Short mmCIF file of C-alpha atoms and ligand atoms in Angstrom, two decimals:
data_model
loop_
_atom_site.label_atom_id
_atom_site.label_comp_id
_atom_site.label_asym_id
_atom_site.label_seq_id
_atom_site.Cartn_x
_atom_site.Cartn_y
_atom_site.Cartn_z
CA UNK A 15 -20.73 -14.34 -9.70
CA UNK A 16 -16.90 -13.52 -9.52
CA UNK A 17 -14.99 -13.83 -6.36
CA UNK A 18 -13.97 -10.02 -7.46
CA UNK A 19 -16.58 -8.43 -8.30
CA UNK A 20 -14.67 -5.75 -9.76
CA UNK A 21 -11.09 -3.33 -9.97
CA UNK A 22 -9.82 -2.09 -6.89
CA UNK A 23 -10.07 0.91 -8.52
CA UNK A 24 -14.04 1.78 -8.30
CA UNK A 25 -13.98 -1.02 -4.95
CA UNK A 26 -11.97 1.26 -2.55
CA UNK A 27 -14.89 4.14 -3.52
CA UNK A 28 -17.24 1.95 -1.42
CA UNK A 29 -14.76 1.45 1.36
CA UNK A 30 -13.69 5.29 1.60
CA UNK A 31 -16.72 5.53 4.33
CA UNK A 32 -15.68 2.76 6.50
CA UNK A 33 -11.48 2.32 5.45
CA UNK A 34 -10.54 4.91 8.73
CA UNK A 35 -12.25 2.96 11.50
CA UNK A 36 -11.31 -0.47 9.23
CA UNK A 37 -7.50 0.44 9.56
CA UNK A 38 -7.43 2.04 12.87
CA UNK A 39 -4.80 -0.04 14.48
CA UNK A 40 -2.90 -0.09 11.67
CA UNK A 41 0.17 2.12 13.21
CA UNK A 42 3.36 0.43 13.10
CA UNK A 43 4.41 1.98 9.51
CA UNK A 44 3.49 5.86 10.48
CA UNK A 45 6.60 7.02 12.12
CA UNK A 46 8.60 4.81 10.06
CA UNK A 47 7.41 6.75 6.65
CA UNK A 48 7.22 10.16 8.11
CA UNK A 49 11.26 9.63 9.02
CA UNK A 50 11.99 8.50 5.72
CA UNK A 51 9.93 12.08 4.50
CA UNK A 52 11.76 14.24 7.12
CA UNK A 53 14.83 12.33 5.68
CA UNK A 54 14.84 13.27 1.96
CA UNK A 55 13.52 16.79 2.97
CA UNK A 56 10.52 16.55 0.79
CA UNK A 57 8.53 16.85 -1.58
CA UNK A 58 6.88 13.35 -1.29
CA UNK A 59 4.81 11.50 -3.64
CA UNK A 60 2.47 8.66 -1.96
CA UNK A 61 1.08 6.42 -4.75
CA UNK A 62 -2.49 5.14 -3.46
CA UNK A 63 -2.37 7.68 -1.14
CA UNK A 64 -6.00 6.60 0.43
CA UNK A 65 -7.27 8.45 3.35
CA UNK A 66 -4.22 10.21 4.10
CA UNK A 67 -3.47 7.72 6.75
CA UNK A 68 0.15 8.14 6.08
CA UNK A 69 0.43 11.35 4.06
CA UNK A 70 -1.43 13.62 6.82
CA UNK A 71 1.63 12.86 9.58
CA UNK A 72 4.32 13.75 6.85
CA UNK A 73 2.31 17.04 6.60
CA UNK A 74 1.91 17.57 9.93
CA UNK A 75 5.93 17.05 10.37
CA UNK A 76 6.14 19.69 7.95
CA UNK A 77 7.00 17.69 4.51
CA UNK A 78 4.71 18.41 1.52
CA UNK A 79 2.98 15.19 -0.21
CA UNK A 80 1.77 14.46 -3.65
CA UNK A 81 -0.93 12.35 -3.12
CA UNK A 82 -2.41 9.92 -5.90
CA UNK A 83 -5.34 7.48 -5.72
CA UNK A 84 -7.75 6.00 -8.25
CA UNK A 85 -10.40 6.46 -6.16
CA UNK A 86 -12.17 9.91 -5.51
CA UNK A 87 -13.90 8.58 -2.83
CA UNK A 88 -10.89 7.89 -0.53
CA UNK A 89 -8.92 11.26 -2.13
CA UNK A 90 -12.65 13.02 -0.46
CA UNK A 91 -12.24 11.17 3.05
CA UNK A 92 -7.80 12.29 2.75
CA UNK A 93 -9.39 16.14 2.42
CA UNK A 94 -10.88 16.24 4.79
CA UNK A 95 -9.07 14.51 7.05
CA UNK A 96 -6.24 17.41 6.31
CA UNK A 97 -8.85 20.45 6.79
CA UNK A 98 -9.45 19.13 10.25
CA UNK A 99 -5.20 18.29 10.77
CA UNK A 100 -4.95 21.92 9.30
CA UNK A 101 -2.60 20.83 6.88
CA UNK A 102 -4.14 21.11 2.96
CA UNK A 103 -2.07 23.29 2.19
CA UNK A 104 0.71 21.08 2.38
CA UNK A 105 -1.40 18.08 0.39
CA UNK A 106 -1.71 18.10 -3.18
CA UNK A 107 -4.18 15.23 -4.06
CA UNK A 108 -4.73 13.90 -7.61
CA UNK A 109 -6.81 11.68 -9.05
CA UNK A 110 -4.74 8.99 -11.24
CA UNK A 111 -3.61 5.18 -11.61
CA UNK A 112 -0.35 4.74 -9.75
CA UNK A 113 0.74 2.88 -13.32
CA UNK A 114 0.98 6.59 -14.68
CA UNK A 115 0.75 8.95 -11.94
CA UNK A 116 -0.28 12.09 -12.75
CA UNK A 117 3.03 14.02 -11.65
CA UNK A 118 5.80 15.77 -14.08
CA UNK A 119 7.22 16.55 -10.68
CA UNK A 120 10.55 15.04 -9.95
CA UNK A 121 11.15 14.20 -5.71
CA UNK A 122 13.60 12.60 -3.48
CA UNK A 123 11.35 10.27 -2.22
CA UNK A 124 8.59 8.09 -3.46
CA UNK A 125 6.26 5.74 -1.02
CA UNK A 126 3.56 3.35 -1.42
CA UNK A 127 2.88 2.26 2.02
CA UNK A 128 0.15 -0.70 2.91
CA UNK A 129 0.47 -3.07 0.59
CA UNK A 130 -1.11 -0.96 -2.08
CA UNK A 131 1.34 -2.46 -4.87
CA UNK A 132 -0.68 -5.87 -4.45
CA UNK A 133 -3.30 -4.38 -5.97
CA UNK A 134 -1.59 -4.92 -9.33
CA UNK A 135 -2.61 -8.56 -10.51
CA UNK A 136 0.29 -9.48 -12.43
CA UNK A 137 4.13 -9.19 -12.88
CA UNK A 138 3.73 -7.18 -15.55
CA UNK A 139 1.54 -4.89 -14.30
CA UNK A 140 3.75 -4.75 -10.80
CA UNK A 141 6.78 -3.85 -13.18
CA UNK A 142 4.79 -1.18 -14.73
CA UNK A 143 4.21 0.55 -11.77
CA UNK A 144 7.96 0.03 -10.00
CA UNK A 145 8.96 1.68 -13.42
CA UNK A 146 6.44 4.55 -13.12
CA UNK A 147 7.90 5.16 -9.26
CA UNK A 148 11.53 5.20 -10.51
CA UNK A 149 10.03 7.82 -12.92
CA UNK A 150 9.20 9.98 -10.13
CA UNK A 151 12.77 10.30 -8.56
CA UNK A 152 15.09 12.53 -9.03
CA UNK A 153 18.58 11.30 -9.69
CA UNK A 154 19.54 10.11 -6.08
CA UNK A 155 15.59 9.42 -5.10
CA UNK A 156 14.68 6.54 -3.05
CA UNK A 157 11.18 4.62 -3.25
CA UNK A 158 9.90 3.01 -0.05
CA UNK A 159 6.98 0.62 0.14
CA UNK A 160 5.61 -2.77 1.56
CA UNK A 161 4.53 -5.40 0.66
CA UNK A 162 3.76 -9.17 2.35
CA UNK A 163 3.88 -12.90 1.32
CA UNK A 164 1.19 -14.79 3.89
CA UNK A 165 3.29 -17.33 6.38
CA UNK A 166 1.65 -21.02 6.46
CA UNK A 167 0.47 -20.02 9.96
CA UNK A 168 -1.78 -17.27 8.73
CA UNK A 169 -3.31 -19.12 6.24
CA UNK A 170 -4.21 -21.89 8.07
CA UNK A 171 -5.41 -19.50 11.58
CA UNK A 172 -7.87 -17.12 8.98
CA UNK A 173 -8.88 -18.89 5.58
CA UNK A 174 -12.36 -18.54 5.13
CA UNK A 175 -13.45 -17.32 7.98
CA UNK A 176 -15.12 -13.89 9.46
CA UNK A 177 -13.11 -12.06 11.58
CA UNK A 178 -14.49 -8.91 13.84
CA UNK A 179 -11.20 -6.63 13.00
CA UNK A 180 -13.07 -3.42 14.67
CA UNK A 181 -16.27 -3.20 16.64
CA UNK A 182 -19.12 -3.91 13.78
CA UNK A 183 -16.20 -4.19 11.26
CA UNK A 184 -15.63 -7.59 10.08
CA UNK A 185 -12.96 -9.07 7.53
CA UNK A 186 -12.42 -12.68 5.67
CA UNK A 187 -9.38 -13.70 3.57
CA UNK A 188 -9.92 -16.20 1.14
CA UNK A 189 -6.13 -17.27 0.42
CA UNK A 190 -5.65 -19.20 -3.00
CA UNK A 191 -1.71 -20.52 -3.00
CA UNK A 192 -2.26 -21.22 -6.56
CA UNK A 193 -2.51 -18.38 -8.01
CA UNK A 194 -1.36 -16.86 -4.87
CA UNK A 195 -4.37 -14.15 -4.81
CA UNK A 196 -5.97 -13.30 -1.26
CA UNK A 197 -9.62 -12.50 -2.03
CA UNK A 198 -10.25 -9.74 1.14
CA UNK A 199 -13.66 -9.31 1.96
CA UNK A 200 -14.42 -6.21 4.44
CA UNK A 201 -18.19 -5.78 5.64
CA UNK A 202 -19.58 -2.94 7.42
CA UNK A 203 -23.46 -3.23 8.21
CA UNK A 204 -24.86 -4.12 4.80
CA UNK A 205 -21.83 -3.13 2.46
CA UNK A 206 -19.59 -5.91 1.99
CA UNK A 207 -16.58 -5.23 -0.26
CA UNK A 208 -14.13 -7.95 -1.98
CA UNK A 209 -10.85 -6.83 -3.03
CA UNK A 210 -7.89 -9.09 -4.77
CA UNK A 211 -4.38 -8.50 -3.47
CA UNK A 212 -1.34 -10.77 -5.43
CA UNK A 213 1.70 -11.66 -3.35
CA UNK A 214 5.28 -12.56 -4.53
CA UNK A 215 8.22 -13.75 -2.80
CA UNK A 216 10.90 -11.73 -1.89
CA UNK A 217 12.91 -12.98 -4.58
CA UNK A 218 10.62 -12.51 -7.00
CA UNK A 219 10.07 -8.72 -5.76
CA UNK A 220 14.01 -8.09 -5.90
CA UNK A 221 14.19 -9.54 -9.52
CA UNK A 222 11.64 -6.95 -10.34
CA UNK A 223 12.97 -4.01 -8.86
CA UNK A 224 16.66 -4.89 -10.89
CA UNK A 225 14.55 -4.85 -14.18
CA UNK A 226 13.12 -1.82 -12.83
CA UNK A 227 16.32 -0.29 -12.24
CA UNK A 228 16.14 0.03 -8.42
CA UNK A 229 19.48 -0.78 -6.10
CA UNK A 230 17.98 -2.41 -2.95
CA UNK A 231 19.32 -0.51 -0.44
CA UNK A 232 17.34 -2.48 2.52
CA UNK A 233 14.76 -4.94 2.83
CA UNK A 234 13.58 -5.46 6.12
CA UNK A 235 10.89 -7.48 8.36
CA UNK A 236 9.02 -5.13 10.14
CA UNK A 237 8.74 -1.40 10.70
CA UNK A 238 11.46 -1.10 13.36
CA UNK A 239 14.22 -1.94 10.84
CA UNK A 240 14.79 -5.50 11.68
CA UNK A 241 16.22 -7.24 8.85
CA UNK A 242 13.77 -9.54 6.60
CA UNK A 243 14.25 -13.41 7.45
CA UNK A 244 11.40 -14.73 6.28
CA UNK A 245 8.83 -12.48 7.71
CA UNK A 246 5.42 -12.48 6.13
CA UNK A 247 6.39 -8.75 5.97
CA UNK A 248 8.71 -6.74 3.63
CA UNK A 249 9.80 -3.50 3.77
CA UNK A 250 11.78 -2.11 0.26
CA UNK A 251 13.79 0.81 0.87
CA UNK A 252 15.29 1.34 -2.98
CA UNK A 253 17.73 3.77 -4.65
CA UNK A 254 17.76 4.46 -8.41
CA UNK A 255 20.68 2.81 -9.83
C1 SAM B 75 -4.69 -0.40 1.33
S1 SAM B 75 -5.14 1.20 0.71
C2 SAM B 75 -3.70 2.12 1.21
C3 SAM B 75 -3.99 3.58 1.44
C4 SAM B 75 -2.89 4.35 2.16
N1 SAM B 75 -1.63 4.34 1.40
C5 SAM B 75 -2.63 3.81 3.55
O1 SAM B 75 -1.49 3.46 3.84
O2 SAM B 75 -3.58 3.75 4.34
C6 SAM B 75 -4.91 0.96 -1.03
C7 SAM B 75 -5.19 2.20 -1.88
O3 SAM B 75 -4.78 1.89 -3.22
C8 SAM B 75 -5.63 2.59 -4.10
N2 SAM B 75 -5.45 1.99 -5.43
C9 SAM B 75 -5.73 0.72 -5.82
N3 SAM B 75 -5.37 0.54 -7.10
C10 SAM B 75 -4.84 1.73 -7.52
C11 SAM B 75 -4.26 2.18 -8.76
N4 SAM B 75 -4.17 1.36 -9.81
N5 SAM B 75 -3.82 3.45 -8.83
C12 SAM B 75 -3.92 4.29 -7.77
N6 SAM B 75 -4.44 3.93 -6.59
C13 SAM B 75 -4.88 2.66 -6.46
C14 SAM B 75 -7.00 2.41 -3.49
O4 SAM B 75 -7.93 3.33 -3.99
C15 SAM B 75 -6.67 2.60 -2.00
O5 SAM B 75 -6.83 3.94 -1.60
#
């Protein structure tokens, strides 16, 4: 049997459940979007908008979101996640591939926070999708979004091996330089979940976002602005050109 079992696409439905309590100390990158939102004065489209993790604090600081996910599952979890924040009416969440969002809206800012753009196995398909972002913006739009490229260190401390990342939530990466795939595998009770996510280097990333027609305006480390040198982190903030 496949490594992957399958696309992320139908994968994160099986995750929606568990993805909240999975990503719960994930916090760094909230304030750092929803001042980027408060920034461009809204509206904001999130591509693989998820559980509303990041989209539910730009509503709450009064920004409206266009949300879009492939997975209904997750879009199900982000409702009603904003029923209880008392902010639907500020969250407009579609159902679509990030590839060809489902938005003839045009916005000052675009995001696609956590990594999500790993999710797209090749160059090609990565270009596809910064192209479908820059479709988004309106003439002086920015998009903002991270990615990461694993250090030596973190390979070596977590190949292979099961991590508890939560209580009862446990998480293995399966790194293959290679091809330079991480295989993910998140288990809660008897659902286990494998997931592919395809790094490039920073390089590689800027070379893409040229063809893509995106000035870099910053590319930093982390979420409190350093600059990148190296860090297994990287943070795009890009203007159209
Ligand atoms: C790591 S989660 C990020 C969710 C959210 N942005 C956050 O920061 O918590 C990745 C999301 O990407 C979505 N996804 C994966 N492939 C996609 C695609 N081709 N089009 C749209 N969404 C996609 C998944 O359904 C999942 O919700």
């Amino acid at each position: 049997m496949p490594l992957i079992e399958s696309p992320a696409v139908t994968l994160y439905d099986r995750i929606a459940s568990f993805y909240d309590p999975w990503s719960r100390s994930v916090t760094e990158d909230v304030g750092f979007y929803v001042d980027h939102a408060l920034a461009s004065g809204g509206p904001v489209v999130e591509l693989a908008v998820g559980t509303g993790r990041i989209a539910i604090p730009i509503a709450q600081a009064g920004i409206d979101v266009i949300g879009v996910d492939s997975s209904p599952e997750m879009l199900a979890v982000a409702r009603s996640g904003a029923e209880a924040a008392r902010v639907s009416g500020r969250l407009d969440l579609r159902v679509g591939d990030l590839r060809e969002p489902p938005v003839p809206e045009r916005v000052p800012l675009a995001i696609c926070p956590f990594r999500s753009l790993l999710h797209m196995e090749t160059e090609a398909e990565k270009l596809r999708a910064l192209r479908a972002a820059r479709a988004l913006l309106e003439p002086e739009g920015r998009f903002v979004f991270d990615v990461f490229a694993p250090s030596r260190q973190d390979i070596d401390e977590t190949h292979d091996r099961w991590l508890e990342r939560e209580p009862g939530i446990f998480e293995r990466a399966v790194w293959d330089e290679g091809s330079r795939t991480l295989s993910l595998s998140v288990r809660s009770g008897e659902d286990t979940v494998t997931f592919g996510l395809h790094w490039l280097s920073a390089p590689e990333w800027l070379a893409l976002l040229d063809r893509a027609s995106f000035e870099v305006e910053e590319l930093f480390g982390w979420f409190d602005r350093r600059p990148h040198a190296g860090e297994e982190d990287m943070i795009f903030v890009c203007r159209c050109r």
